[in-house]
Coordinates of C-alpha atoms in Angstrom, one line a residue:
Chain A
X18 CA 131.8 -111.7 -105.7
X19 CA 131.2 -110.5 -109.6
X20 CA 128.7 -107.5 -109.8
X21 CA 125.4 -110.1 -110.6
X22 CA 126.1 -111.7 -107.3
X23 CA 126.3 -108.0 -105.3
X24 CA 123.1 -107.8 -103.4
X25 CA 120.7 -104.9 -104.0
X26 CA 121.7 -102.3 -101.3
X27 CA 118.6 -100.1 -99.7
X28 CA 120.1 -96.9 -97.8
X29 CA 117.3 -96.1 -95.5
X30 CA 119.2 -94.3 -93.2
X31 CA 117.7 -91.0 -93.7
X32 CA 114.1 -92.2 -94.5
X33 CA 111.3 -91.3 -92.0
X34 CA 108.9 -94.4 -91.1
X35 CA 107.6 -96.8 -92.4
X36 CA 108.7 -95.8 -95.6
X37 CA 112.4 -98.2 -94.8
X38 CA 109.7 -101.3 -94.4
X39 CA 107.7 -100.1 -97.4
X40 CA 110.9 -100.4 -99.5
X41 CA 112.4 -103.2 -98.0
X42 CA 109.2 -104.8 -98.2
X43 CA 108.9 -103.5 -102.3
X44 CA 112.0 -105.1 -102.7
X45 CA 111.8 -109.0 -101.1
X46 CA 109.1 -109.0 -103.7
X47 CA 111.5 -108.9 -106.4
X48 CA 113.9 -111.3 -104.6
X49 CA 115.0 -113.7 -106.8
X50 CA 116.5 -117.4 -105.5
X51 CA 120.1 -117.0 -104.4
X52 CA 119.5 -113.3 -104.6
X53 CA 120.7 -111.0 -101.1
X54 CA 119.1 -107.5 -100.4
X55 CA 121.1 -105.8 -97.8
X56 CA 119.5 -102.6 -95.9
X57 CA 121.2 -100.2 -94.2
X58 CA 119.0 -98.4 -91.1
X59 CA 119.7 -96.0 -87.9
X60 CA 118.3 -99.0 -85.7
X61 CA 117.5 -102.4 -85.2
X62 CA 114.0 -103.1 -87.5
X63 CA 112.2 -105.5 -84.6
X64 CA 109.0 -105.4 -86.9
X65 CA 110.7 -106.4 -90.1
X66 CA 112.8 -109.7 -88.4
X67 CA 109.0 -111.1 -87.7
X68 CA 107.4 -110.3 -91.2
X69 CA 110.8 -112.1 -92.0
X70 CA 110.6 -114.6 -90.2
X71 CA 106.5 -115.1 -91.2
X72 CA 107.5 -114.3 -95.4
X73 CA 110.4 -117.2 -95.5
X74 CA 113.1 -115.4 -95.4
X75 CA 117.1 -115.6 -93.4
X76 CA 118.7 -112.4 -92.0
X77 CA 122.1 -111.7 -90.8
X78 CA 122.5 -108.1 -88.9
X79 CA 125.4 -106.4 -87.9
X80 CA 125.5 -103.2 -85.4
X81 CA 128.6 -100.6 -86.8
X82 CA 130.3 -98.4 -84.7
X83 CA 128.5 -95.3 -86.2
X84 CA 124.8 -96.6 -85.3
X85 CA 124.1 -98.1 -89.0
X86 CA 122.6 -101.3 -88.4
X87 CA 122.6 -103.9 -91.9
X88 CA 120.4 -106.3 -92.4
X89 CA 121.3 -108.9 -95.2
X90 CA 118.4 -111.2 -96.7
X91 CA 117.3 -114.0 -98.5
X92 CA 115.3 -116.5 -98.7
X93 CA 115.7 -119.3 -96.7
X94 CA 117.1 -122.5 -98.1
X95 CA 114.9 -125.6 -97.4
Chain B
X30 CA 103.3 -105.1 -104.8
X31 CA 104.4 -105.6 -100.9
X32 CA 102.4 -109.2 -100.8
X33 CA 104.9 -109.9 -97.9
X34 CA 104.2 -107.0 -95.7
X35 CA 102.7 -108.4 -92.7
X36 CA 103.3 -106.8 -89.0
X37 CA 101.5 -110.1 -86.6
X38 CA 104.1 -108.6 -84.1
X39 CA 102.4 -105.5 -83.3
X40 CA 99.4 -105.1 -81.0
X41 CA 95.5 -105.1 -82.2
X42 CA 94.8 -101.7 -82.8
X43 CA 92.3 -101.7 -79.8
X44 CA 94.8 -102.4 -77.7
X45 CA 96.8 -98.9 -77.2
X46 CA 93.9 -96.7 -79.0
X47 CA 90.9 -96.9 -76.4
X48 CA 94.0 -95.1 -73.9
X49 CA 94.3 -92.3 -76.8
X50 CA 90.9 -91.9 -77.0
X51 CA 90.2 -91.4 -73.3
X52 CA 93.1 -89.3 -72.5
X53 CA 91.0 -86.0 -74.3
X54 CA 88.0 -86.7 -72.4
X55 CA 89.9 -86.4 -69.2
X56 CA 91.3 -83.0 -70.5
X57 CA 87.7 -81.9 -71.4
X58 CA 86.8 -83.0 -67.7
X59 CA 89.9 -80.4 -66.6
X60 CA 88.9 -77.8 -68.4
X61 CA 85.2 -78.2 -67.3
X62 CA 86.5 -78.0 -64.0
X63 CA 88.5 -75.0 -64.6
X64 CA 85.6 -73.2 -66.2
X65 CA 83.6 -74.1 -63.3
X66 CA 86.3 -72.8 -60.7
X67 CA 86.4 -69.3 -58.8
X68 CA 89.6 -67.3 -59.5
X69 CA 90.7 -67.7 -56.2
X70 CA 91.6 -71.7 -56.6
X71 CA 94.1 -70.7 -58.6
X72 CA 95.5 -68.7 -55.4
X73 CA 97.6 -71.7 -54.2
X74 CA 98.8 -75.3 -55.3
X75 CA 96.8 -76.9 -52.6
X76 CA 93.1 -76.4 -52.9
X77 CA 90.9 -78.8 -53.8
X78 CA 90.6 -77.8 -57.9
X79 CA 94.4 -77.7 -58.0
X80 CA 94.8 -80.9 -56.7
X81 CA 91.9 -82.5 -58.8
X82 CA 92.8 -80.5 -62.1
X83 CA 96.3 -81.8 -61.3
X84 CA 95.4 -85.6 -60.9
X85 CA 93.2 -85.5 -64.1
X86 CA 95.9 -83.9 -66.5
X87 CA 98.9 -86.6 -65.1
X88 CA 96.7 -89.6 -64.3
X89 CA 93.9 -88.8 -67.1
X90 CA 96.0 -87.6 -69.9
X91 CA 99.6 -88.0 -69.2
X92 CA 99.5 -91.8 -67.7
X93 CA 96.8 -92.9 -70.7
X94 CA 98.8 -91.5 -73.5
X95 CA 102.1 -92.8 -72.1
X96 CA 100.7 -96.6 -71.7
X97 CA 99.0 -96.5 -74.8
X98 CA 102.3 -95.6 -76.9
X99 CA 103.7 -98.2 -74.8
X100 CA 101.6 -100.8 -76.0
X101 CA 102.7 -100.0 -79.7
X102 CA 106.6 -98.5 -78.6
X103 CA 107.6 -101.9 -77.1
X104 CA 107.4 -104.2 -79.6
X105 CA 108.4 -102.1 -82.5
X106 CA 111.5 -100.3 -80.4
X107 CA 112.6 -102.8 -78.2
X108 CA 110.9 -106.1 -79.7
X109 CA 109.5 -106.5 -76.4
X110 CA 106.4 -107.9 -76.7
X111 CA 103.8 -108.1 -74.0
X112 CA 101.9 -111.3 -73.2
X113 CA 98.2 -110.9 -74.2
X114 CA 98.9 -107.1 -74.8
X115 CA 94.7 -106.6 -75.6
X116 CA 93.4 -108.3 -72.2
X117 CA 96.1 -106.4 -70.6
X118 CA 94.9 -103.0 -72.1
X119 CA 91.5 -103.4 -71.8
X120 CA 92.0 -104.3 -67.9
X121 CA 94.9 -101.8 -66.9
X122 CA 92.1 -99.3 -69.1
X123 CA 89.3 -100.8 -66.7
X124 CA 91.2 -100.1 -63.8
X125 CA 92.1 -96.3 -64.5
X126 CA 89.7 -95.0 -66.1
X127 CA 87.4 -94.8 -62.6
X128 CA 90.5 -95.1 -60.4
X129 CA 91.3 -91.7 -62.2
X130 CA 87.7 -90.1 -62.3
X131 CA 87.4 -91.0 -58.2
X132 CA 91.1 -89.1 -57.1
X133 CA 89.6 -86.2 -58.9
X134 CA 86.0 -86.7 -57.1
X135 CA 88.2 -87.3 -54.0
X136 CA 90.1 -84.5 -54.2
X137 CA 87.0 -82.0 -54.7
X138 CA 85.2 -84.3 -51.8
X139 CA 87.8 -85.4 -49.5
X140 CA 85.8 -88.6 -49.1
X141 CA 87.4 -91.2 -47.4
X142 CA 86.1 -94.2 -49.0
X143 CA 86.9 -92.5 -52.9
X144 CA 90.4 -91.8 -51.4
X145 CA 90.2 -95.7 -51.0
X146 CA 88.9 -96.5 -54.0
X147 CA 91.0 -94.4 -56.2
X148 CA 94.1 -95.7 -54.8
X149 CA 93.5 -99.3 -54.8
X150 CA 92.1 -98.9 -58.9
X151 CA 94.9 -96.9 -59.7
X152 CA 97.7 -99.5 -57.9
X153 CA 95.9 -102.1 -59.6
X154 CA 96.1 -100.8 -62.8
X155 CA 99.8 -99.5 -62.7
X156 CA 100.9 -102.6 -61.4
X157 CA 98.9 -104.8 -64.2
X158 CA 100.9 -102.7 -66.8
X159 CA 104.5 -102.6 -64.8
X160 CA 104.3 -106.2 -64.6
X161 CA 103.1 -107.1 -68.0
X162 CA 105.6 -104.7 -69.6
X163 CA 108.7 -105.6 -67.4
X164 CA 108.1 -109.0 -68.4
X165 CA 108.4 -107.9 -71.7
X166 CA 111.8 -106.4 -71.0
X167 CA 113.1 -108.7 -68.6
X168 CA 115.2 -110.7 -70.8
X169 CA 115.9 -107.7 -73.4
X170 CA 119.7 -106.4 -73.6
X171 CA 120.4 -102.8 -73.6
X172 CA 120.9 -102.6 -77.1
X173 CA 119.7 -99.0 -77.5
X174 CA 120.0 -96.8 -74.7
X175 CA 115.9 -96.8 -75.4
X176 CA 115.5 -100.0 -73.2
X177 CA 117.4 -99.0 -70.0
X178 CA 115.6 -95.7 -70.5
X179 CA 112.2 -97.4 -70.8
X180 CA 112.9 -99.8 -67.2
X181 CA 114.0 -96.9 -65.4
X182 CA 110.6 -94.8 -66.5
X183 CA 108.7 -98.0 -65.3
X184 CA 110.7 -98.2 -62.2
X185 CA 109.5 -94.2 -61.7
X186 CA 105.9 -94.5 -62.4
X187 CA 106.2 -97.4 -59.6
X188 CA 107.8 -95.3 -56.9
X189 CA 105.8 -92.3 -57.9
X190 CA 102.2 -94.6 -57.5
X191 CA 103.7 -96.1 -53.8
X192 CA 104.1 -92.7 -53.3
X193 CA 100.8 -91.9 -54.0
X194 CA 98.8 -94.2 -52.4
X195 CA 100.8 -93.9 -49.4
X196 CA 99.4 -89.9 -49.7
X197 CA 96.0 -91.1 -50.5
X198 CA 96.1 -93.1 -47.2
X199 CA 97.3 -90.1 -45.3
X200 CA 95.0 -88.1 -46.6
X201 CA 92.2 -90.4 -45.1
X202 CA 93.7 -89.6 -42.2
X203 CA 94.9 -93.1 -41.2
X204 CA 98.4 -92.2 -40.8
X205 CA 100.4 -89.3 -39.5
X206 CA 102.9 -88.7 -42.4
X207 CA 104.9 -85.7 -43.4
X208 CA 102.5 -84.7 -46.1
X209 CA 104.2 -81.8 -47.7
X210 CA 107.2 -83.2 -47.9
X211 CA 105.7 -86.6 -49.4
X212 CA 104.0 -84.4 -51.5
X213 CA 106.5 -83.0 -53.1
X214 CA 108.5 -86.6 -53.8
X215 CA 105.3 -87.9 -55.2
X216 CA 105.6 -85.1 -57.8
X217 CA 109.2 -85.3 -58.8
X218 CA 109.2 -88.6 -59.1
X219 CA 106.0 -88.3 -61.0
X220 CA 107.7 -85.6 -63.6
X221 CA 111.4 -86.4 -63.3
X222 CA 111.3 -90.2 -62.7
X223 CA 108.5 -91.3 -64.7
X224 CA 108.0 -88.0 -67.3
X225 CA 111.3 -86.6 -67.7
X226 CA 112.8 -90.3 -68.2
X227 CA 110.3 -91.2 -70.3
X228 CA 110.3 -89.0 -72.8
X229 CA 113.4 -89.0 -72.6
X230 CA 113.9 -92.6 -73.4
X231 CA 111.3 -92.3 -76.9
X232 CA 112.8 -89.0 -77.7
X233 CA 116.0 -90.4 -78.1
X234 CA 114.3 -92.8 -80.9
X235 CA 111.7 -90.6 -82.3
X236 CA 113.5 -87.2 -82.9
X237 CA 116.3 -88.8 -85.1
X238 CA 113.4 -90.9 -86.9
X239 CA 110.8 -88.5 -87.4
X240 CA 111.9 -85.5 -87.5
X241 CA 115.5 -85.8 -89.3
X242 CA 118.0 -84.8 -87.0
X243 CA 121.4 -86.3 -86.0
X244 CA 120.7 -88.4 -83.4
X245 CA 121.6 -87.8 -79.7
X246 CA 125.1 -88.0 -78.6
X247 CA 125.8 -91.4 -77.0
X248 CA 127.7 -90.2 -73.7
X249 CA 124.3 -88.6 -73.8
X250 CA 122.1 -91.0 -74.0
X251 CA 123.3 -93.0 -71.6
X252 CA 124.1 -91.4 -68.9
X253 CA 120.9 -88.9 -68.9
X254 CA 118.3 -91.5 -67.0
X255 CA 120.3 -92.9 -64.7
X256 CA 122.2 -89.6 -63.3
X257 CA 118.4 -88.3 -63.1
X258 CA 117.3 -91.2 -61.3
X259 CA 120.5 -91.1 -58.9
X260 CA 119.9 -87.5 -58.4
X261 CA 116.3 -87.7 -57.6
X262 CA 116.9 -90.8 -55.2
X263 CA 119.1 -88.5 -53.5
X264 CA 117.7 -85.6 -52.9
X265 CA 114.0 -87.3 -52.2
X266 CA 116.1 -88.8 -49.3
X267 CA 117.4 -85.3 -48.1
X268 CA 113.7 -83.7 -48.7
X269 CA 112.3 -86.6 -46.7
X270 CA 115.2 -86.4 -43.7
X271 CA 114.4 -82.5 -43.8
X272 CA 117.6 -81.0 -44.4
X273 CA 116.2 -77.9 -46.4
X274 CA 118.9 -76.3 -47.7
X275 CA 120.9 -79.3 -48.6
X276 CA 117.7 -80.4 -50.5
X277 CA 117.3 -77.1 -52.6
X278 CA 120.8 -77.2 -53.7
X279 CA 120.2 -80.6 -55.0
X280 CA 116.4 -79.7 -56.4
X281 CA 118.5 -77.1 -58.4
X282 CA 120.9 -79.7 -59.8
X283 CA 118.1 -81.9 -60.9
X284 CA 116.6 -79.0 -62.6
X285 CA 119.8 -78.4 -64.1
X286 CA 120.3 -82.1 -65.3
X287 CA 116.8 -82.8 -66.6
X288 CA 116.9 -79.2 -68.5
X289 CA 119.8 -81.1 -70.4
X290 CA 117.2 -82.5 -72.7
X291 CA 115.3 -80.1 -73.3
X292 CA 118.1 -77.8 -74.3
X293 CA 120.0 -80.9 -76.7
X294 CA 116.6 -81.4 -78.8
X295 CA 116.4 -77.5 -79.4
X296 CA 119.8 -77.7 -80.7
X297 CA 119.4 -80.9 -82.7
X298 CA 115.9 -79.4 -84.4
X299 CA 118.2 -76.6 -86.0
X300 CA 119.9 -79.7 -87.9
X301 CA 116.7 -81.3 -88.9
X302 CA 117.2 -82.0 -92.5
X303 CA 113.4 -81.2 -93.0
X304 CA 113.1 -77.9 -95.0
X305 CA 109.6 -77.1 -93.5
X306 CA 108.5 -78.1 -90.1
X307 CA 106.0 -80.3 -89.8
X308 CA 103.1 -80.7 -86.7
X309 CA 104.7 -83.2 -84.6
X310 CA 108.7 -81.2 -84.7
X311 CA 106.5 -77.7 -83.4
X312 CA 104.8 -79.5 -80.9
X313 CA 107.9 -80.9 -79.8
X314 CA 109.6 -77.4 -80.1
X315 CA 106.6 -75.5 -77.7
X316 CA 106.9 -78.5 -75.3
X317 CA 110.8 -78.0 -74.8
X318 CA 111.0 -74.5 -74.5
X319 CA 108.0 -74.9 -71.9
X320 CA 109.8 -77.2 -70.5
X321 CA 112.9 -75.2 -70.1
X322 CA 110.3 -71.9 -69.0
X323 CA 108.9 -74.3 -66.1
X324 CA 112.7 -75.2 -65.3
X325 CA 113.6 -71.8 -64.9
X326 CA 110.4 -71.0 -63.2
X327 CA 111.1 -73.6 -60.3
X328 CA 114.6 -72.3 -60.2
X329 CA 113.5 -68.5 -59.5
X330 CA 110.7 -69.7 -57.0
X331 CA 113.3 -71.6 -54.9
X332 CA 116.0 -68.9 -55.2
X333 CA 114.8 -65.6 -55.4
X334 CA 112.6 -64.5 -52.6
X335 CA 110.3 -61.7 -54.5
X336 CA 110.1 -64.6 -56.9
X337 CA 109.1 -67.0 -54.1
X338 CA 106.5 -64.7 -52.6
X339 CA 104.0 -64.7 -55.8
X340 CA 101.5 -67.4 -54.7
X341 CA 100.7 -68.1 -58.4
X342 CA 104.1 -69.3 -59.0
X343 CA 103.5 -73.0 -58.8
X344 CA 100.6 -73.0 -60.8
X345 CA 102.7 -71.4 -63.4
X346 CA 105.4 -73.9 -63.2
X347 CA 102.6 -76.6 -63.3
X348 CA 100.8 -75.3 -66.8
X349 CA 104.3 -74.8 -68.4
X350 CA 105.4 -78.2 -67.5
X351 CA 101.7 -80.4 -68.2
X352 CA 100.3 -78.7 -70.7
X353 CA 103.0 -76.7 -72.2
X354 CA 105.9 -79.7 -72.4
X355 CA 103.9 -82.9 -71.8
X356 CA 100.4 -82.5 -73.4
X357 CA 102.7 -81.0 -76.3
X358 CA 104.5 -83.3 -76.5
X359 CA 101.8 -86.3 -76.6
X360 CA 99.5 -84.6 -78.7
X361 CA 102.6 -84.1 -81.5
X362 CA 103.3 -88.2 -81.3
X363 CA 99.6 -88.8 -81.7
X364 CA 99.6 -87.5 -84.8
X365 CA 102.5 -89.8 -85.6
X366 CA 101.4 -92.7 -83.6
X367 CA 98.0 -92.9 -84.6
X368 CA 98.0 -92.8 -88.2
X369 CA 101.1 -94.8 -88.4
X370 CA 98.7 -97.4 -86.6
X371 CA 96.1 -97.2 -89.4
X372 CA 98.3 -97.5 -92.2
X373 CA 99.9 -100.5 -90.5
X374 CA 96.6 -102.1 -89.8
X375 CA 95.5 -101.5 -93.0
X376 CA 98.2 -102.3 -94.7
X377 CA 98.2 -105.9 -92.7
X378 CA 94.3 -106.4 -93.6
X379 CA 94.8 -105.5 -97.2
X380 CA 97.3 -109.0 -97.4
X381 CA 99.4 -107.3 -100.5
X382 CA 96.1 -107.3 -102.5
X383 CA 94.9 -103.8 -101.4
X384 CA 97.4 -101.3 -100.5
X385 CA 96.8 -99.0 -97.7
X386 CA 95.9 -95.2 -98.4
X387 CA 99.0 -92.8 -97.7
X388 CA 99.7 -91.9 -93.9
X389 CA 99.0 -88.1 -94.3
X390 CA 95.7 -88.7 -95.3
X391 CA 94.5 -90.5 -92.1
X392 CA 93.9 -87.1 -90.6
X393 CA 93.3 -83.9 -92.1
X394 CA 96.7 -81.8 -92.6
X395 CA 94.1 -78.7 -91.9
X396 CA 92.4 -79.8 -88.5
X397 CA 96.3 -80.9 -87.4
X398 CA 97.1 -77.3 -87.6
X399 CA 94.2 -76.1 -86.3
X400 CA 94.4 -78.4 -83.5
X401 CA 97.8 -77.1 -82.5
X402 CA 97.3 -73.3 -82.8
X403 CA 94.3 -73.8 -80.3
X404 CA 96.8 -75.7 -78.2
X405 CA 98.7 -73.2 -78.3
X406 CA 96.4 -70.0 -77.5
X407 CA 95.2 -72.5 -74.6
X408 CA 98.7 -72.4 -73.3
X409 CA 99.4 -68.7 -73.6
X410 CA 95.9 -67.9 -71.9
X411 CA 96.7 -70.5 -68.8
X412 CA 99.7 -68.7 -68.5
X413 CA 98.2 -65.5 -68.5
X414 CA 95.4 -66.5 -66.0
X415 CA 98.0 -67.4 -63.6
X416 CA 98.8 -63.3 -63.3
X417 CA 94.9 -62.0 -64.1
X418 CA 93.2 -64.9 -62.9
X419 CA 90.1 -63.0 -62.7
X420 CA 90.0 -61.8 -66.3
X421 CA 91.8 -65.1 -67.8
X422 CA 90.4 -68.6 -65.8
X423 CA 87.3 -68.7 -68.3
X424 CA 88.6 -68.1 -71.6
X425 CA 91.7 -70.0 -70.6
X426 CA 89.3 -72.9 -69.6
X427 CA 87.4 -72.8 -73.1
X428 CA 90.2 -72.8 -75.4
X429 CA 91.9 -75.2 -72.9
X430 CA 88.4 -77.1 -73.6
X431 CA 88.4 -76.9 -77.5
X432 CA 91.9 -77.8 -77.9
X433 CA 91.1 -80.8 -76.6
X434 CA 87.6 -81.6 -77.9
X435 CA 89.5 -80.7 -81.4
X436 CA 91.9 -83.1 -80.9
X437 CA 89.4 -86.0 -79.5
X438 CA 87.8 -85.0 -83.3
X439 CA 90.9 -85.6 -85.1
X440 CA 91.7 -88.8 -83.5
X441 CA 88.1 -89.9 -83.6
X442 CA 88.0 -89.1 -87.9
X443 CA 91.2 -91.4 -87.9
X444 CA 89.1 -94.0 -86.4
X445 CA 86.1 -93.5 -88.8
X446 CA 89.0 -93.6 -92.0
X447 CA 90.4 -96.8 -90.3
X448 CA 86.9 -98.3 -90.1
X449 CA 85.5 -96.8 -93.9
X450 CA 88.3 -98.8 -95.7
X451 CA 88.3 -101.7 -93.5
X452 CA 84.7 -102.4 -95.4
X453 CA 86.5 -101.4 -98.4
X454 CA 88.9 -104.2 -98.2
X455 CA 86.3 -106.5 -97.1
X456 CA 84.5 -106.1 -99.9
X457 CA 87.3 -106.1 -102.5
X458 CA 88.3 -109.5 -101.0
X459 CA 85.0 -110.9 -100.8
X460 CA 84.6 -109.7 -104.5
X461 CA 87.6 -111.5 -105.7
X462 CA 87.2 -114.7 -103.4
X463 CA 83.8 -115.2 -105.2
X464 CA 85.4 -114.5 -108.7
X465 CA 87.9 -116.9 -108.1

């Protein structure tokens, strides 16, 4: 993967609510066809997977070890 | 700007605030009653104030605070999402709200038929809103030690509501039951099983998040509600088959355990990565060294005879557990809950056209800190009034009174800013509909 294709990468491990969904949210705005954002949180973001879900978009999480929980997106392909 | 933002998964706003707003007015209602009282009910745990003042703090304030944040906590924690969460509310709401007012008239009457009543509204109620939000988490996997926590909470406030009604019936005089011993079940399982596990369960969640500490040890959380729960299953069954010693021995090991929590969030708030405190982290600090105070307390009246002999001791132990750890701890996640609700509502009304107002702003960063010093004056004066009852009941009652009318204000003005720019964001979109 060159650096164009790299997705955007929000750390919102150490933000307090709802400013991780304000930024994500900031963010999908800008999201570009073929683009990926991926955000890194302290737990699963059950409200974000339905605005998600609502706004178009695919998601892929995966739980670490260490409690970080990343969420890739992008928009879904018709 | 945030055209996407949308939150269709959370509950209307109607849904968990009408429990926030009547929780105050039951705590108003106590200190009334407080005010009202001679010295001398505060003489034992058993009179007829005691037991009314009790009821209306746990089942007034505690239980409607508790099932509103449910309402908004289960979705957005857990992604648990309760079927028709606003007919749900506004019936579990119909059902305690005079199920709660008659224990208290019960209690002070020792009617029969309120007995009666109370019980079967209160049952009703609790059972609406087990059911509904056991559903919800049926089919959930323990992915955060929060959703075990949160079953096991709802599993307490179940026993502790059997236990309840199966006083309420004795109290009638319908059955011949051990009534002390009941008694005292009924209110461990009501602190422990239900409060302790509880809070518990969200603090695990909303210390990290909110107030920037590490987060809990895992071995921590969970094993915490489940040893609790075995503990307290234990010893209710040796309370209940009378073996006294055997059941103060284990009493003081569920003291110990449940003082666990307290004692891990003190030490995790000296990491916060906050450089100033805010409201909600102070609220959270009174309420776990109360917590730990009342822990101590119960340990020195079971163990230490002298101790033991001061008849004010339980009411002590009481005040430093509901209004110094719970009530300070609900009245700090208001101020988080609540405005966090009108940004999000706002914020979903607005459709990325109109952008909601910033979350501090929703309630006045003054009246917050009034709010809380008055809470806590109100908690040093109970305190006090347990050892100079005669001097300290009244003022105790009237701070006691104002803490809580303040806070009924504060949550009240959040209300009016929800509803002010609602109309502003009707108009804007009306304006631009019609220019369009």
């Amino acid at each position: 993967m060159t650096d164009k294709d790299a997705p955007r990468v929000i750390d919102a491990r150490g933000l307090e609510p709802p400013e991780p969904m304000v930024r994500t949210m900031d963010a999908l705005d800008h999201l570009g066809p073929g683009e990926e954002l991926l955000v890194l949180l302290p737990r699963e973001p059950f409200p974000l997977y339905r605005a998600l879900e609502l706004n178009g978009f695919s998601w892929l999480t995966t739980c670490h070890p260490d409690g970080t929980v990343e969420v890739l997106i992008r928009h879904q392909t018709r | 700007m945030q055209a996407l933002l949308s939150f269709q998964q959370a509950p209307p706003l109607a849904a968990p605030v009408r429990f926030f707003l009547t929780a105050p007015l039951f705590a108003i209602a106590g200190g009334l009653l407080l005010a009202w009282s001679e010295p001398a009910a505060l003489l034992s745990r058993w009179t007829p104030t005691a037991l009314a003042l009790t009821h209306l703090i746990t089942a007034g304030v505690m239980l409607q605070v508790m099932l509103g944040a449910l309402f908004q906590i289960l979705p957005v924690v857990a992604g648990a999402n309760i079927t028709r969460p606003l007919l749900v509310a506004r019936l579990a709401h119909a059902a305690l709200t005079p199920g709660t007012l008659l224990l208290a008239a019960a209690f002070l009457s020792y009617e029969p038929l309120a007995f009666k009543l109370a019980v079967s509204l209160l049952g009703a109620g609790v059972a609406l809103f087990v059911g509904a939000a056991g559903r919800a988490l049926h089919e959930l996997s323990a992915s955060s030690p929060t959703i075990p926590g949160l079953k096991l909470a709802l599993f307490g406030l179940g026993v502790t509501v059997c236990l309840g009604a199966l006083l309420g019936i004795a109290l009638t005089g319908s059955s011949a039951l051990p009534l002390q011993q009941l008694t005292a079940v009924h209110l461990a399982w009501g602190l422990i099983g239900w409060g302790i596990t509880l809070l518990a369960a969200v603090g695990f969640l909303v210390v990290p998040m909110f107030q920037m500490t590490p987060s809990y040890p895992e071995w921590f959380t969970r094993r915490f509600s489940w040893s609790l729960l075995v503990l307290l299953a234990v010893w209710s069954s040796v309370e209940l088959a009378g073996g006294a010693r055997a059941s103060t021995a284990f009493a003081g090991t569920l003291v110990l355990v449940a003082a666990a929590f307290p004692v891990l969030t003190l030490h995790l708030q000296r990491h916060s990565r906050r450089a100033r405190f805010d409201a909600n982290q102070r609220y959270w600090r009174v309420a776990m060294l109360s917590l730990l105070l009342a822990g101590a307390t119960c340990l020195a009246g079971n163990a230490w005879t002298e101790f033991g002999e001061w008849q004010a001791w339980p009411w002590l132990c009481g005040i430093l557990v509901l209004v110094g750890g719970f009530m300070s701890v609900m009245n700090g996640m208001l101020y988080k809950i609540v405005p966090f609700l009108v940004w999000m509502h706002l914020q979903n009304l607005g459709g990325g056209r109109v952008i909601a107002p910033n979350m501090n702003k929703v309630i006045s960063a003054w009246h917050i800190e009034r709010q809380l010093q008055t809470h806590c004056a109100s908690l040093f004066l109970l305190v006090a009034a347990t050892i100079w009852p005669e001097w300290m009941l009244r003022p105790a009652a009237i701070v006691f009174l104002l803490a809580n009318a303040w806070l009924l204000r504060n949550l009240l003005a959040a209300m009016r800013f929800f509803r002010q720019h609602r109309a502003r964001i009707a108009a804007l979109t009306t304006t631009a509909t019609s220019s369009a």
